[in-house]
Short mmCIF file of C-alpha atoms and ligand atoms in Angstrom, two decimals:
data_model
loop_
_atom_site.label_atom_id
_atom_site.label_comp_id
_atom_site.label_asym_id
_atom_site.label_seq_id
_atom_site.Cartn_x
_atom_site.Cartn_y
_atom_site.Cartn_z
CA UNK A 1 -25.29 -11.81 -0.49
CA UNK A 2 -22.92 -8.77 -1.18
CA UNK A 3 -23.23 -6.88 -4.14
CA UNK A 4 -19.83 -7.44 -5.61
CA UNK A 5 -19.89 -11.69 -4.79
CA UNK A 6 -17.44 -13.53 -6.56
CA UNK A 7 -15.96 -10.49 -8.67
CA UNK A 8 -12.34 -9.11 -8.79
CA UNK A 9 -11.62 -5.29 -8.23
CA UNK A 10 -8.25 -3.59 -8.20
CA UNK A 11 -7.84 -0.05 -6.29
CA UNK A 12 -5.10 1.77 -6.85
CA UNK A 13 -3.80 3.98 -3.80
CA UNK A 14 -5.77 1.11 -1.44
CA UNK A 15 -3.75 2.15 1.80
CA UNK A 16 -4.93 5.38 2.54
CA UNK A 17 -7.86 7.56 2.56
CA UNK A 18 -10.71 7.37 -0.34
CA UNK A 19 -8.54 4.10 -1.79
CA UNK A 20 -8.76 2.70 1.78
CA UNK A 21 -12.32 3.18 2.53
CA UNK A 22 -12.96 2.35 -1.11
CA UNK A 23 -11.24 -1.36 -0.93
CA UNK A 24 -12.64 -2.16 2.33
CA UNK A 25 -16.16 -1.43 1.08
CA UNK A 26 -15.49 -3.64 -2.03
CA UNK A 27 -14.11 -6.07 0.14
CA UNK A 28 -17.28 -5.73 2.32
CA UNK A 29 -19.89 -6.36 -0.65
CA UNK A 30 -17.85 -9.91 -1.42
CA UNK A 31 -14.77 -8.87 -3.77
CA UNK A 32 -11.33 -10.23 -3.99
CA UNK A 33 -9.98 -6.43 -3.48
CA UNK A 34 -6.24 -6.46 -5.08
CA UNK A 35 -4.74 -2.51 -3.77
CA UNK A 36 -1.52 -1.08 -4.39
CA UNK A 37 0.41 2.17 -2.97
CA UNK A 38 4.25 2.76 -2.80
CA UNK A 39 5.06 2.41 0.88
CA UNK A 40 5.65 -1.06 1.67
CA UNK A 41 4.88 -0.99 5.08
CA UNK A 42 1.44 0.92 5.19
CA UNK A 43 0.37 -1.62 1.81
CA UNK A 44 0.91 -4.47 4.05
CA UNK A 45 -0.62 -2.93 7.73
CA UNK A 46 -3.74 -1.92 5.01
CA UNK A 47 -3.92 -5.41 2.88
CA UNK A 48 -3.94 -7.13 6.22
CA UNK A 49 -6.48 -4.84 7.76
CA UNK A 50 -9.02 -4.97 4.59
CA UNK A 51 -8.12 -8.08 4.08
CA UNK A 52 -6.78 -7.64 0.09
CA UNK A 53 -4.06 -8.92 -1.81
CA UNK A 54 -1.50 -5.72 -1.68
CA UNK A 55 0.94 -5.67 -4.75
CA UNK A 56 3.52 -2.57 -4.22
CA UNK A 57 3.63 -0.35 -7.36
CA UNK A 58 4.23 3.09 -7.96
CA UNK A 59 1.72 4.65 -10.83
CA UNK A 60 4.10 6.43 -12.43
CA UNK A 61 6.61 3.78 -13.50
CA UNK A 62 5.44 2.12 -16.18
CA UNK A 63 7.83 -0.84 -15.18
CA UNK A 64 5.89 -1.43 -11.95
CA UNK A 65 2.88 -1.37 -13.74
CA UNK A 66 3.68 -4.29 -15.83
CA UNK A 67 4.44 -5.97 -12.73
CA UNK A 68 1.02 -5.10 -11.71
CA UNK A 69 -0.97 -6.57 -14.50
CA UNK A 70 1.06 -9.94 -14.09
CA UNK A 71 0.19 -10.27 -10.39
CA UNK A 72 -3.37 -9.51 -11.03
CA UNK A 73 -2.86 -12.29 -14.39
CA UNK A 74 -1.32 -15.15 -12.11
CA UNK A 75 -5.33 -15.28 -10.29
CA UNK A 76 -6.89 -16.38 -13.46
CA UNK A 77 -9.56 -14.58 -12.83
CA UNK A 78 -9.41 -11.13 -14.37
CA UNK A 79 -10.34 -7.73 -13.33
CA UNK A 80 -14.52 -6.96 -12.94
CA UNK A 81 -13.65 -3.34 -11.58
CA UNK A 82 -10.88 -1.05 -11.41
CA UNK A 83 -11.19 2.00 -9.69
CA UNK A 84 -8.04 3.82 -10.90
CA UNK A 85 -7.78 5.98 -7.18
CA UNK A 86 -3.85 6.73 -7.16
CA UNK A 87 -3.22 10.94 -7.11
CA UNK A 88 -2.49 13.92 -5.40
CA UNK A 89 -1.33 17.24 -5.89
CA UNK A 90 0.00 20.47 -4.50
CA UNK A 91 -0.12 23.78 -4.88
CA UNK A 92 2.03 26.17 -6.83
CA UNK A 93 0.68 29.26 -8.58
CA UNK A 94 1.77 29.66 -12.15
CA UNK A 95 4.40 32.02 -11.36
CA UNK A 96 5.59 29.43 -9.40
CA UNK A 97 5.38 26.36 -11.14
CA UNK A 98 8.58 24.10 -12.52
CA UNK A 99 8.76 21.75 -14.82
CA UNK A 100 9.16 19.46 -11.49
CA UNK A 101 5.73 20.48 -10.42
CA UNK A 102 4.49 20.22 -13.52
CA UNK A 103 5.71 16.21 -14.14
CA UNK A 104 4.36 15.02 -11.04
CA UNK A 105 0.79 16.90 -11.43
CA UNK A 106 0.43 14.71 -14.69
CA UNK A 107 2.82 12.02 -13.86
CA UNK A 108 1.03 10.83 -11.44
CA UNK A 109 -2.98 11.64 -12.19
CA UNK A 110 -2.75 11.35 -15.77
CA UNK A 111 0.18 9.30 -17.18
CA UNK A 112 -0.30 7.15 -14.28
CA UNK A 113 -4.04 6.90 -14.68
CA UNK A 114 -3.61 6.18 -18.68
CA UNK A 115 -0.88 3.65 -17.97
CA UNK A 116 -2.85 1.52 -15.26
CA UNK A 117 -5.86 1.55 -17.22
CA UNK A 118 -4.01 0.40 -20.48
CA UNK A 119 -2.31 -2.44 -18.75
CA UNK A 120 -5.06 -3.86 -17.46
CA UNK A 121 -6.89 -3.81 -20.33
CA UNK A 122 -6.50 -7.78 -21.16
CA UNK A 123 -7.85 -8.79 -18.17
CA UNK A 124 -10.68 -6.89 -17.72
CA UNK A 125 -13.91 -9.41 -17.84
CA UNK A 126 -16.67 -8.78 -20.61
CA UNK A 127 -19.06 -6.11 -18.27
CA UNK A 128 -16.47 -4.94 -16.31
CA UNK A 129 -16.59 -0.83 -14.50
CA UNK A 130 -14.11 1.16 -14.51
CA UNK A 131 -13.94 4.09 -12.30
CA UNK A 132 -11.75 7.11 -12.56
CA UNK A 133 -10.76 9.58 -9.91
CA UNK A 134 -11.55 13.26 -11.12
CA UNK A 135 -11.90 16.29 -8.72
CA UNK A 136 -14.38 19.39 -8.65
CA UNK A 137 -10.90 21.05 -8.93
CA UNK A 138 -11.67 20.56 -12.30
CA UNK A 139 -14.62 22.68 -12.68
CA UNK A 140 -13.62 25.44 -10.39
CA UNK A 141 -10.42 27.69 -10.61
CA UNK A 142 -9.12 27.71 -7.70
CA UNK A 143 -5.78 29.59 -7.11
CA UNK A 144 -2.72 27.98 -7.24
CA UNK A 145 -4.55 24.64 -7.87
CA UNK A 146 -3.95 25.06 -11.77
CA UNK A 147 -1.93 22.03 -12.66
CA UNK A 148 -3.98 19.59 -10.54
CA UNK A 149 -6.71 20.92 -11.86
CA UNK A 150 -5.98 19.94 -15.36
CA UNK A 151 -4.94 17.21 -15.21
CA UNK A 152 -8.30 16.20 -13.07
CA UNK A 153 -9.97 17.65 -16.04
CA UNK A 154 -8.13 15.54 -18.43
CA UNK A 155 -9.25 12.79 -16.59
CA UNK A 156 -12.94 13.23 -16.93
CA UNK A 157 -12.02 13.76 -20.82
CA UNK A 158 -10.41 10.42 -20.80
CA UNK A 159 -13.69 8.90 -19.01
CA UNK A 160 -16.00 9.79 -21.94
CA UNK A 161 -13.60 8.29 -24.60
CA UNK A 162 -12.75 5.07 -22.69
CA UNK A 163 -16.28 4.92 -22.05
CA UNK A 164 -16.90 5.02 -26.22
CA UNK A 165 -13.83 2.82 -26.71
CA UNK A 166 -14.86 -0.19 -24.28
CA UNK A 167 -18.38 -0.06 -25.02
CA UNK A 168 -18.16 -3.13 -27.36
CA UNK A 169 -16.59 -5.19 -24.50
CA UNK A 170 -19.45 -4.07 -22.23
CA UNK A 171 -17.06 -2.54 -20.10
CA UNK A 172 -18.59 0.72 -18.22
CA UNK A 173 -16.33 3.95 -17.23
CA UNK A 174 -17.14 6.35 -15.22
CA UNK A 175 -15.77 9.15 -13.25
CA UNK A 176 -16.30 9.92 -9.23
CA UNK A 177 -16.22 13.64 -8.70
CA UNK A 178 -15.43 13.91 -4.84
CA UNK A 179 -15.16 17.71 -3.26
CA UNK A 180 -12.84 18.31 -0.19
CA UNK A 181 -12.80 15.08 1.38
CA UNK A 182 -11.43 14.62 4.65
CA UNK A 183 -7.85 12.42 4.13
CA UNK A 184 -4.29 12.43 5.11
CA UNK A 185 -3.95 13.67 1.62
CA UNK A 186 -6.05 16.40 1.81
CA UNK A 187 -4.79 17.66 4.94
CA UNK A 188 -1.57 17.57 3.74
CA UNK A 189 -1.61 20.23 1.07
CA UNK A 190 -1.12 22.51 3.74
CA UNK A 191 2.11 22.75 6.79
CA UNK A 192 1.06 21.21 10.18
CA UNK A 193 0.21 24.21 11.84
CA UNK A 194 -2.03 25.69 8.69
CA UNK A 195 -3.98 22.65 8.32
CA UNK A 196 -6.89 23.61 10.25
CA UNK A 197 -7.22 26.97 8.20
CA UNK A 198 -7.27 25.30 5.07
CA UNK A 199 -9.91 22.74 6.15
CA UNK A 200 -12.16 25.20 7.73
CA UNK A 201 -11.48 27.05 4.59
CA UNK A 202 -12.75 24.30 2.55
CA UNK A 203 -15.78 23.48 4.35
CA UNK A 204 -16.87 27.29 4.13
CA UNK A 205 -16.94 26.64 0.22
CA UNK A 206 -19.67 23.45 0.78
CA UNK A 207 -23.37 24.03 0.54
CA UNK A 208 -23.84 20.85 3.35
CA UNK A 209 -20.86 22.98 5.72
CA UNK A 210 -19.00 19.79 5.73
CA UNK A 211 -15.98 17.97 4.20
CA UNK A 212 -16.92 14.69 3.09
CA UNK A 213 -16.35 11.48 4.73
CA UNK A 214 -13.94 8.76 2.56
CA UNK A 215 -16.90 5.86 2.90
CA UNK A 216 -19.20 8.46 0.84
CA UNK A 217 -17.07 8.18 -2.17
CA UNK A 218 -16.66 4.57 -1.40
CA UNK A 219 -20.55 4.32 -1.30
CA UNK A 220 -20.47 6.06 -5.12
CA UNK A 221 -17.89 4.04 -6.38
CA UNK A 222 -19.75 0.53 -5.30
CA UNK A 223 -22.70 2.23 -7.21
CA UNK A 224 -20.36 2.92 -10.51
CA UNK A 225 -19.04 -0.68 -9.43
CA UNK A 226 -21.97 -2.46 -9.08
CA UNK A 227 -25.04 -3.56 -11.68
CA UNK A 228 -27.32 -0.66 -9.56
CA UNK A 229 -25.40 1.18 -12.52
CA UNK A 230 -25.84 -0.76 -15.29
CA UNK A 231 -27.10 1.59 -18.04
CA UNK A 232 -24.42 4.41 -16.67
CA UNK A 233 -21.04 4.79 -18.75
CA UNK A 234 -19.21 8.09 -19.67
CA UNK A 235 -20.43 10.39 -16.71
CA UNK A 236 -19.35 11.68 -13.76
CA UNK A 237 -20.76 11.67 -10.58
CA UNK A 238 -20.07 14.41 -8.16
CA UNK A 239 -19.95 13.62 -4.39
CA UNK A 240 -19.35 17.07 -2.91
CA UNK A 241 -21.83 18.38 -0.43
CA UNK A 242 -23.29 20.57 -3.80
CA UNK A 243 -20.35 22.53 -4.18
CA UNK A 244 -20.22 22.31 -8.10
CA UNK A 245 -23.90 21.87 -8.41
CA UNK A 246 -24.91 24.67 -6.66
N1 NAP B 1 -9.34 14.05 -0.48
C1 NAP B 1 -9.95 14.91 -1.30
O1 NAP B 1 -10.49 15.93 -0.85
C2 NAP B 1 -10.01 14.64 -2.78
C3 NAP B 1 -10.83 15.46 -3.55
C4 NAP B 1 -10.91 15.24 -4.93
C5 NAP B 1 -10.17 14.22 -5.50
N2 NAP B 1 -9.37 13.44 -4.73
C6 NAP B 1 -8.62 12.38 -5.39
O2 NAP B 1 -8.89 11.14 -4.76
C7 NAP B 1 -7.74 10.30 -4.84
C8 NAP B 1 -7.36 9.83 -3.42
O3 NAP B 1 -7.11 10.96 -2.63
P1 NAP B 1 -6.94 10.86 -1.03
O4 NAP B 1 -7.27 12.20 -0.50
O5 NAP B 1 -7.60 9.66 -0.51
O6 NAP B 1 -5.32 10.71 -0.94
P2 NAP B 1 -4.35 10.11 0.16
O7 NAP B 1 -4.98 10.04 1.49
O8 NAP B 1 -3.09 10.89 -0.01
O9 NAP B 1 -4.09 8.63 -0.39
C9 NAP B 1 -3.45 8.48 -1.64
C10 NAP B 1 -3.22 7.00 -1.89
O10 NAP B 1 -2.60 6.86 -3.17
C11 NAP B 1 -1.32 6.26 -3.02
N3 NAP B 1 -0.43 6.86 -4.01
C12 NAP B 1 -0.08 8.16 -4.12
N4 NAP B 1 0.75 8.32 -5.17
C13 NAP B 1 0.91 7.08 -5.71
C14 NAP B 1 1.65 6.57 -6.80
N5 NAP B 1 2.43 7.37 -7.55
N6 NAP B 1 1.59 5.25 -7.09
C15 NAP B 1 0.81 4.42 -6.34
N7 NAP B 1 0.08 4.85 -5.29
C16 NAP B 1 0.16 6.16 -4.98
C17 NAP B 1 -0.91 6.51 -1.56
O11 NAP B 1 -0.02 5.54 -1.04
P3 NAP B 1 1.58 5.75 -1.13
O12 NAP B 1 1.85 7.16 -0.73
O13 NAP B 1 2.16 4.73 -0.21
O14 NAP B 1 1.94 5.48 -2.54
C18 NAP B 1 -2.28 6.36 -0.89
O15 NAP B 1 -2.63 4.99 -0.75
C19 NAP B 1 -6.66 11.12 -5.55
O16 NAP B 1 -6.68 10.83 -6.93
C20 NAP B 1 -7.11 12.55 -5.31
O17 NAP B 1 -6.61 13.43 -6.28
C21 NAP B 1 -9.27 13.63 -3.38
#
């Protein structure tokens, strides 16, 4: 028996790093696992690998997202989790930041985050978990991470209210909290031949003197997903090695 038998999830960002290691664990416990991303071909090599149903859609076009919700309709089944996984960032310090910068910081984590949610909304099943991506960027200031950083804090914000909003429908929203987590995103904030700084960098900041591993998020988010979390809505959990607890 898997945890997740006979429920529907949808992860957003499935083909890569936390989203990948997330929809294969859902997968795992029993789910139908529905994942999107923008590249066509690394949705497809990921869907097939998983297995999931990939449906191409960029978060920050609220066109695609339509699409989205219509695929995910045409089951009949609805959505029983949602882990809303699709983000990034880079840095700029404020001198430094353009409006460019600036649009694809909350573009993509918080527009994108508010839109998926929102159109999903109908099909979500009575008791369904949401799960939002937030950062310990948000709790820390870490230079030249300003603009990620806020809009990872907006997202906890919008946790707790979704959380009050959906409570009538039973539907649970939380937020996962990783720290440095080792991804092709993560490494990517820095050029190829700085990349090793900035993760040795990062893991000099963690109480456990290690970056985390993608299937420890996707560990959390099966909790957040699963009824081991049934009287848990509005919080966060952090999975960082301590860094913000300690
Ligand atoms: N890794 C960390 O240390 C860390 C720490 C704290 C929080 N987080 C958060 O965790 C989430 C996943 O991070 P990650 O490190 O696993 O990133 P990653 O390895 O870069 O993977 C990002 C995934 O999201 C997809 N994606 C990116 N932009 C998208 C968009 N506009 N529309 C649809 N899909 C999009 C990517 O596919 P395509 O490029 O093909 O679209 C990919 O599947 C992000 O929200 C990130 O901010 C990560």
């Amino acid at each position: 028996m898997g945890q997740l038998d006979g429920k529907t999830a949808l992860v957003t960002g499935g083909t890569s790093g936390i989203g990948l290691a997330t929809a294969r664990r859902l997968a795992d416990e029993g789910a139908y696992v529905f994942i999107t991303g923008r590249d066509r071909t690394r949705l497809d090599a990921a869907a097939a690998s998983i297995p999931a149903h990939g449906i191409r859609s960029d978060i920050s076009k609220i066109e695609e997202l339509d699409t989205l919700a219509e695929e995910i309709g045409k089951r009949g089944k609805g959505l029983d989790v949602v882990f809303a996984n699709a983000g990034g960032g880079d840095f700029a310090a404020l001198a430094d930041v353009t409006p460019e910068h600036y649009r694809d910081n909350f573009d993509r984590n918080v527009a994108g985050t508010v839109f998926t949610v929102q159109k999903v909304l109908p099909l979500l099943n009575e008791g369904a978990s949401i799960v939002l991506a937030g950062s310990t960027a948000a709790s820390e200031g870490v230079p030249a991470f300003g603009l990620y950083a806020a809009s990872k804090a907006a997202i906890r914000s919008l946790g707790r209210t979704w959380a009050a909003e959906l409570a009538d429908r039973k539907i649970r929203v939380n937020t996962v909290v990783p720290g440095p987590i080792e991804t092709p995103g993560l490494a990517g904030l820095a050029p190829a031949d700085q990349q090793q700084d900035l993760l040795d960098g990062l893991t000099s900041q963690v109480p456990l003197k290690r970056l985390g591993r993608p299937e420890e998020i996707a560990a959390a988010v099966l909790f957040l997903a699963s009824d081991q979390s049934s009287f848990i809505t509005g919080a966060e959990l952090p999975v960082d090695g301590g860094q913000i607890q300690l």
